[in-house]
């Protein structure tokens, strides 16, 4: 009888340790991003020289920001698969159902790997596990990977995300009981740099809104350091995805629980169309600031 009790106690004591060991950390996710990088190299889809030259982002990132890098990679990989007439599988659902966790990001990266492996199986050893990685490490590796993949981002890709940001802001306003009958204006002659600057303006106002305790999110709204030089659609997609991450987090803070899906893709969009979408989103945030007396 005593031996049974001892065995039971040993097993019981081991359970928390085993559960802890199975916990997904940023180090596990980073390891999978390295595997993704190697798979892309095997398929000759990665500009390795460009990968090495892309600078790191030192802002304090959270898993939600890393998840948006996964979504950006998914946008790029989907274009590669479509060019080869290969069916694209949607990303795992998550968003404002709960706060994004490292395990969610890992699932997203695993999905990216599965998508690229549709191009053909490869034999690659699992990269070495390096402890003490943080979300910034994962974010920056995905940033380098996404930017170094040989595929062009076009305004239609950014336009789809900008519409998703608008959808989020409409739901945020509705959750507070505000009317968001804000039209999309028409603009001409806008370039990616104009859209980039307007999106940074949106994030700046969103950061102010998130100072309201009801809208507060972990770490607050992050505003990327403004880039110098020529702005490309790649750069605009990055800040647009940041806006999507932050509005998703605010939805969660307000108790909105849903699986968000991107609006249908629309071909033939130009930077002026994207600017019109983000200008509308910016106006909604300004309305929220006024209604909440935070302006």
Short mmCIF file of C-alpha atoms in Angstrom, two decimals:
data_model
loop_
_atom_site.label_atom_id
_atom_site.label_comp_id
_atom_site.label_asym_id
_atom_site.label_seq_id
_atom_site.Cartn_x
_atom_site.Cartn_y
_atom_site.Cartn_z
CA UNK A 1 0.00 0.00 0.00
CA UNK A 2 2.83 2.37 0.92
CA UNK A 3 4.57 1.71 -2.38
CA UNK A 4 1.41 2.61 -4.29
CA UNK A 5 1.14 5.89 -2.39
CA UNK A 6 4.77 6.68 -3.14
CA UNK A 7 4.30 5.96 -6.87
CA UNK A 8 1.19 8.12 -6.93
CA UNK A 9 3.02 11.01 -5.28
CA UNK A 10 5.94 10.73 -7.70
CA UNK A 11 3.63 10.77 -10.73
CA UNK A 12 1.60 13.63 -9.28
CA UNK A 13 4.72 15.69 -8.65
CA UNK A 14 6.00 15.09 -12.15
CA UNK A 15 2.83 16.27 -13.86
CA UNK A 16 3.44 20.00 -13.38
CA UNK A 17 7.03 19.56 -14.56
CA UNK A 18 5.89 17.75 -17.69
CA UNK A 19 3.26 20.40 -18.32
CA UNK A 20 5.85 23.11 -17.94
CA UNK A 21 8.22 21.32 -20.31
CA UNK A 22 5.54 21.17 -22.99
CA UNK A 23 4.85 24.93 -22.80
CA UNK A 24 5.56 26.75 -26.05
CA UNK A 25 8.02 29.62 -25.61
CA UNK A 26 9.38 32.20 -28.07
CA UNK A 27 12.48 29.98 -28.34
CA UNK A 28 10.34 27.16 -29.74
CA UNK A 29 8.73 29.55 -32.21
CA UNK A 30 12.10 30.95 -33.26
CA UNK A 31 13.31 27.43 -33.96
CA UNK A 32 10.38 26.91 -36.33
CA UNK A 33 11.07 30.21 -38.12
CA UNK A 34 14.60 28.97 -38.74
CA UNK A 35 13.16 25.77 -40.19
CA UNK A 36 10.90 27.90 -42.41
CA UNK A 37 13.92 29.89 -43.60
CA UNK A 38 15.76 26.70 -44.54
CA UNK A 39 12.73 25.35 -46.42
CA UNK A 40 12.51 28.58 -48.42
CA UNK A 41 16.23 28.38 -49.21
CA UNK A 42 15.82 24.81 -50.46
CA UNK A 43 13.10 26.02 -52.84
CA UNK A 44 15.29 28.96 -53.94
CA UNK A 45 12.68 31.45 -52.78
CA UNK A 46 14.85 33.42 -50.36
CA UNK A 47 17.35 36.13 -51.23
CA UNK A 48 19.91 35.12 -48.60
CA UNK A 49 22.04 38.22 -49.16
CA UNK A 50 19.05 40.49 -48.59
CA UNK A 51 18.05 38.44 -45.53
CA UNK A 52 21.42 39.16 -43.92
CA UNK A 53 21.27 42.92 -44.54
CA UNK A 54 17.80 43.69 -43.14
CA UNK A 55 18.08 45.60 -39.87
CA UNK A 56 16.40 44.44 -36.68
CA UNK A 57 13.54 46.29 -35.04
CA UNK A 58 14.26 47.01 -31.37
CA UNK A 59 10.70 47.96 -30.31
CA UNK A 60 9.23 45.83 -27.52
CA UNK A 61 7.05 43.40 -29.45
CA UNK A 62 4.26 41.18 -28.13
CA UNK A 63 2.99 37.90 -29.61
CA UNK A 64 0.21 39.80 -31.41
CA UNK A 65 2.80 41.73 -33.42
CA UNK A 66 4.68 38.54 -34.27
CA UNK A 67 1.40 37.00 -35.43
CA UNK A 68 0.95 39.84 -37.88
CA UNK A 69 4.36 39.07 -39.35
CA UNK A 70 3.07 35.52 -39.84
CA UNK A 71 0.08 36.99 -41.68
CA UNK A 72 2.35 39.11 -43.86
CA UNK A 73 4.38 36.01 -44.77
CA UNK A 74 1.13 34.20 -45.52
CA UNK A 75 0.13 36.98 -47.93
CA UNK A 76 3.44 36.59 -49.75
CA UNK A 77 3.43 32.79 -49.80
CA UNK A 78 -0.15 32.74 -51.05
CA UNK A 79 0.92 34.77 -54.08
CA UNK A 80 3.67 32.24 -54.78
CA UNK A 81 1.27 29.30 -54.58
CA UNK A 82 -1.36 31.01 -56.74
CA UNK A 83 1.22 31.68 -59.43
CA UNK A 84 1.79 27.93 -59.56
CA UNK A 85 -1.97 27.13 -59.46
CA UNK A 86 -1.67 25.53 -56.02
CA UNK A 87 -4.61 25.92 -53.64
CA UNK A 88 -3.97 28.18 -50.65
CA UNK A 89 -5.13 27.05 -47.20
CA UNK A 90 -6.42 29.77 -44.86
CA UNK A 91 -4.51 30.70 -41.73
CA UNK A 92 -5.60 29.15 -38.40
CA UNK A 93 -8.38 31.20 -36.84
CA UNK A 94 -7.70 33.28 -33.75
CA UNK A 95 -7.64 37.05 -33.39
CA UNK A 96 -9.94 38.53 -30.75
CA UNK A 97 -11.12 35.19 -29.36
CA UNK A 98 -8.25 35.57 -26.84
CA UNK A 99 -4.92 37.29 -26.45
CA UNK A 100 -2.33 35.90 -28.85
CA UNK A 101 0.07 33.40 -27.26
CA UNK A 102 3.41 31.97 -28.42
CA UNK A 103 1.60 28.68 -29.14
CA UNK A 104 -0.70 30.52 -31.57
CA UNK A 105 2.29 32.04 -33.34
CA UNK A 106 3.95 28.62 -33.54
CA UNK A 107 0.78 27.20 -35.11
CA UNK A 108 0.88 30.04 -37.62
CA UNK A 109 4.54 29.41 -38.51
CA UNK A 110 3.86 25.67 -38.84
CA UNK A 111 1.06 26.57 -41.24
CA UNK A 112 3.48 28.66 -43.30
CA UNK A 113 5.86 25.71 -43.48
CA UNK A 114 3.05 23.41 -44.61
CA UNK A 115 2.10 25.89 -47.33
CA UNK A 116 5.63 26.11 -48.75
CA UNK A 117 6.01 22.33 -48.59
CA UNK A 118 3.17 22.15 -51.10
CA UNK A 119 5.87 23.14 -53.59
CA UNK A 120 7.71 19.93 -52.82
CA UNK A 121 9.08 17.96 -49.88
CA UNK A 122 12.58 18.70 -48.59
CA UNK A 123 14.91 16.92 -46.19
CA UNK A 124 16.08 19.36 -43.52
CA UNK A 125 17.26 18.73 -39.99
CA UNK A 126 15.48 20.62 -37.22
CA UNK A 127 17.57 23.70 -36.32
CA UNK A 128 19.28 23.77 -32.93
CA UNK A 129 17.06 24.95 -30.09
CA UNK A 130 18.39 28.18 -28.57
CA UNK A 131 16.90 29.12 -25.17
CA UNK A 132 16.08 32.62 -23.91
CA UNK A 133 14.63 33.92 -27.17
CA UNK A 134 12.00 36.67 -26.82
CA UNK A 135 9.14 37.79 -29.12
CA UNK A 136 11.41 40.45 -30.66
CA UNK A 137 13.78 37.72 -31.89
CA UNK A 138 10.92 35.88 -33.57
CA UNK A 139 9.49 39.12 -35.00
CA UNK A 140 12.80 40.15 -36.50
CA UNK A 141 13.51 36.75 -38.02
CA UNK A 142 10.08 36.72 -39.67
CA UNK A 143 10.66 40.33 -40.75
CA UNK A 144 13.86 39.34 -42.52
CA UNK A 145 12.28 36.22 -44.01
CA UNK A 146 9.20 38.02 -45.36
CA UNK A 147 11.23 40.83 -46.87
CA UNK A 148 13.79 38.51 -48.46
CA UNK A 149 11.28 36.22 -50.20
CA UNK A 150 11.29 36.79 -53.95
CA UNK A 151 7.72 38.05 -54.41
CA UNK A 152 6.41 41.55 -55.04
CA UNK A 153 3.80 43.17 -52.81
CA UNK A 154 1.28 45.32 -54.68
CA UNK A 155 -1.31 47.89 -53.49
CA UNK A 156 -4.17 45.36 -53.73
CA UNK A 157 -2.43 43.27 -51.05
CA UNK A 158 -2.29 46.27 -48.72
CA UNK A 159 -5.83 47.36 -49.59
CA UNK A 160 -7.24 44.07 -48.30
CA UNK A 161 -5.62 44.60 -44.88
CA UNK A 162 -6.68 48.26 -44.77
CA UNK A 163 -10.29 47.19 -45.24
CA UNK A 164 -9.88 44.71 -42.36
CA UNK A 165 -8.62 47.56 -40.15
CA UNK A 166 -11.77 49.52 -41.06
CA UNK A 167 -13.96 46.53 -40.21
CA UNK A 168 -12.29 46.29 -36.81
CA UNK A 169 -12.77 49.97 -36.08
CA UNK A 170 -16.43 49.81 -37.09
CA UNK A 171 -16.95 47.00 -34.58
CA UNK A 172 -15.02 48.87 -31.88
CA UNK A 173 -17.20 51.96 -32.38
CA UNK A 174 -20.39 49.88 -32.46
CA UNK A 175 -19.37 48.18 -29.19
CA UNK A 176 -19.33 51.65 -27.61
CA UNK A 177 -22.68 52.55 -29.17
CA UNK A 178 -21.33 55.04 -31.72
CA UNK A 179 -22.47 55.52 -35.31
CA UNK A 180 -19.67 55.02 -37.84
CA UNK A 181 -21.38 56.14 -41.01
CA UNK A 182 -18.11 57.45 -42.42
CA UNK A 183 -17.75 57.39 -46.19
CA UNK A 184 -14.65 56.40 -48.15
CA UNK A 185 -13.49 59.44 -50.08
CA UNK A 186 -11.76 59.40 -53.45
CA UNK A 187 -8.15 60.45 -53.86
CA UNK A 188 -5.82 60.76 -56.81
CA UNK A 189 -2.07 60.70 -57.22
CA UNK A 190 -1.16 59.15 -53.88
CA UNK A 191 2.06 57.14 -53.59
CA UNK A 192 3.08 54.45 -51.04
CA UNK A 193 4.85 57.08 -48.91
CA UNK A 194 1.54 58.93 -48.46
CA UNK A 195 -0.22 55.77 -47.31
CA UNK A 196 2.68 54.92 -45.00
CA UNK A 197 2.56 58.34 -43.33
CA UNK A 198 -1.23 58.25 -42.94
CA UNK A 199 -1.00 54.81 -41.34
CA UNK A 200 1.58 56.06 -38.85
CA UNK A 201 -0.83 58.92 -38.06
CA UNK A 202 -3.53 56.31 -37.43
CA UNK A 203 -1.27 54.39 -35.05
CA UNK A 204 -0.39 57.61 -33.21
CA UNK A 205 -4.06 58.41 -32.57
CA UNK A 206 -4.78 54.77 -31.75
CA UNK A 207 -2.05 54.91 -29.12
CA UNK A 208 -3.79 57.88 -27.51
CA UNK A 209 -7.10 56.03 -27.56
CA UNK A 210 -5.51 53.02 -25.84
CA UNK A 211 -4.62 55.23 -22.86
CA UNK A 212 -8.32 54.97 -22.00
CA UNK A 213 -8.47 52.02 -19.55
CA UNK A 214 -11.39 50.48 -21.45
CA UNK A 215 -9.30 50.39 -24.64
CA UNK A 216 -5.98 49.50 -22.98
CA UNK A 217 -3.92 46.63 -24.42
CA UNK A 218 -0.72 44.95 -23.14
CA UNK A 219 2.25 47.21 -23.83
CA UNK A 220 0.07 49.86 -25.44
CA UNK A 221 -0.04 50.63 -29.15
CA UNK A 222 3.43 50.48 -30.69
CA UNK A 223 4.47 53.00 -33.32
CA UNK A 224 7.31 51.78 -35.55
CA UNK A 225 10.25 54.08 -36.18
CA UNK A 226 9.56 56.02 -39.36
CA UNK A 227 11.57 54.79 -42.32
CA UNK A 228 13.71 57.06 -44.45
CA UNK A 229 14.28 56.69 -48.17
CA UNK A 230 11.84 55.33 -50.72
CA UNK A 231 8.76 53.65 -49.25
CA UNK A 232 7.65 50.47 -50.97
CA UNK A 233 4.31 48.59 -50.73
CA UNK A 234 6.22 46.07 -48.54
CA UNK A 235 6.78 48.83 -45.96
CA UNK A 236 3.15 49.93 -46.12
CA UNK A 237 1.93 46.34 -45.61
CA UNK A 238 4.07 46.13 -42.47
CA UNK A 239 2.51 49.16 -40.76
CA UNK A 240 -0.94 48.17 -42.00
CA UNK A 241 -0.53 44.78 -40.34
CA UNK A 242 0.61 46.57 -37.18
CA UNK A 243 -2.66 48.52 -37.27
CA UNK A 244 -4.58 45.28 -37.68
CA UNK A 245 -2.77 43.74 -34.69
CA UNK A 246 -3.54 46.70 -32.44
CA UNK A 247 -7.19 46.99 -33.44
CA UNK A 248 -7.62 43.25 -32.90
CA UNK A 249 -6.18 43.65 -29.40
CA UNK A 250 -8.51 46.57 -28.63
CA UNK A 251 -11.48 44.48 -29.78
CA UNK A 252 -10.46 41.82 -27.26
CA UNK A 253 -10.16 44.43 -24.49
CA UNK A 254 -13.70 45.60 -25.25
CA UNK A 255 -15.04 42.05 -24.99
CA UNK A 256 -15.53 41.45 -28.71
CA UNK A 257 -14.97 37.74 -29.29
CA UNK A 258 -14.88 36.65 -32.91
CA UNK A 259 -12.78 34.93 -35.56
CA UNK A 260 -11.80 37.71 -37.92
CA UNK A 261 -11.47 36.96 -41.61
CA UNK A 262 -9.89 39.23 -44.20
CA UNK A 263 -12.30 40.88 -46.68
CA UNK A 264 -12.37 39.46 -50.22
CA UNK A 265 -9.32 40.32 -52.29
CA UNK A 266 -9.85 43.04 -54.91
CA UNK A 267 -7.57 43.29 -57.94
CA UNK A 268 -6.40 46.48 -59.60
CA UNK A 269 -6.08 48.72 -56.56
CA UNK A 270 -3.63 51.64 -56.53
CA UNK A 271 -2.05 53.56 -53.63
CA UNK A 272 -4.83 56.17 -53.75
CA UNK A 273 -7.39 53.43 -53.02
CA UNK A 274 -5.38 52.26 -50.01
CA UNK A 275 -4.99 55.84 -48.81
CA UNK A 276 -8.77 56.29 -48.99
CA UNK A 277 -9.30 53.26 -46.76
CA UNK A 278 -6.78 54.26 -44.13
CA UNK A 279 -7.99 57.87 -44.18
CA UNK A 280 -11.46 56.59 -43.31
CA UNK A 281 -10.01 54.43 -40.50
CA UNK A 282 -8.13 57.45 -39.17
CA UNK A 283 -11.35 59.48 -39.13
CA UNK A 284 -13.12 56.77 -37.11
CA UNK A 285 -10.34 56.84 -34.51
CA UNK A 286 -10.68 60.63 -34.30
CA UNK A 287 -14.44 60.20 -33.72
CA UNK A 288 -13.72 57.68 -30.95
CA UNK A 289 -11.26 60.06 -29.30
CA UNK A 290 -13.84 62.84 -29.38
CA UNK A 291 -16.67 60.66 -28.08
CA UNK A 292 -14.49 59.25 -25.32
CA UNK A 293 -13.25 62.76 -24.46
CA UNK A 294 -9.65 61.75 -25.06
CA UNK A 295 -8.76 64.35 -27.68
#
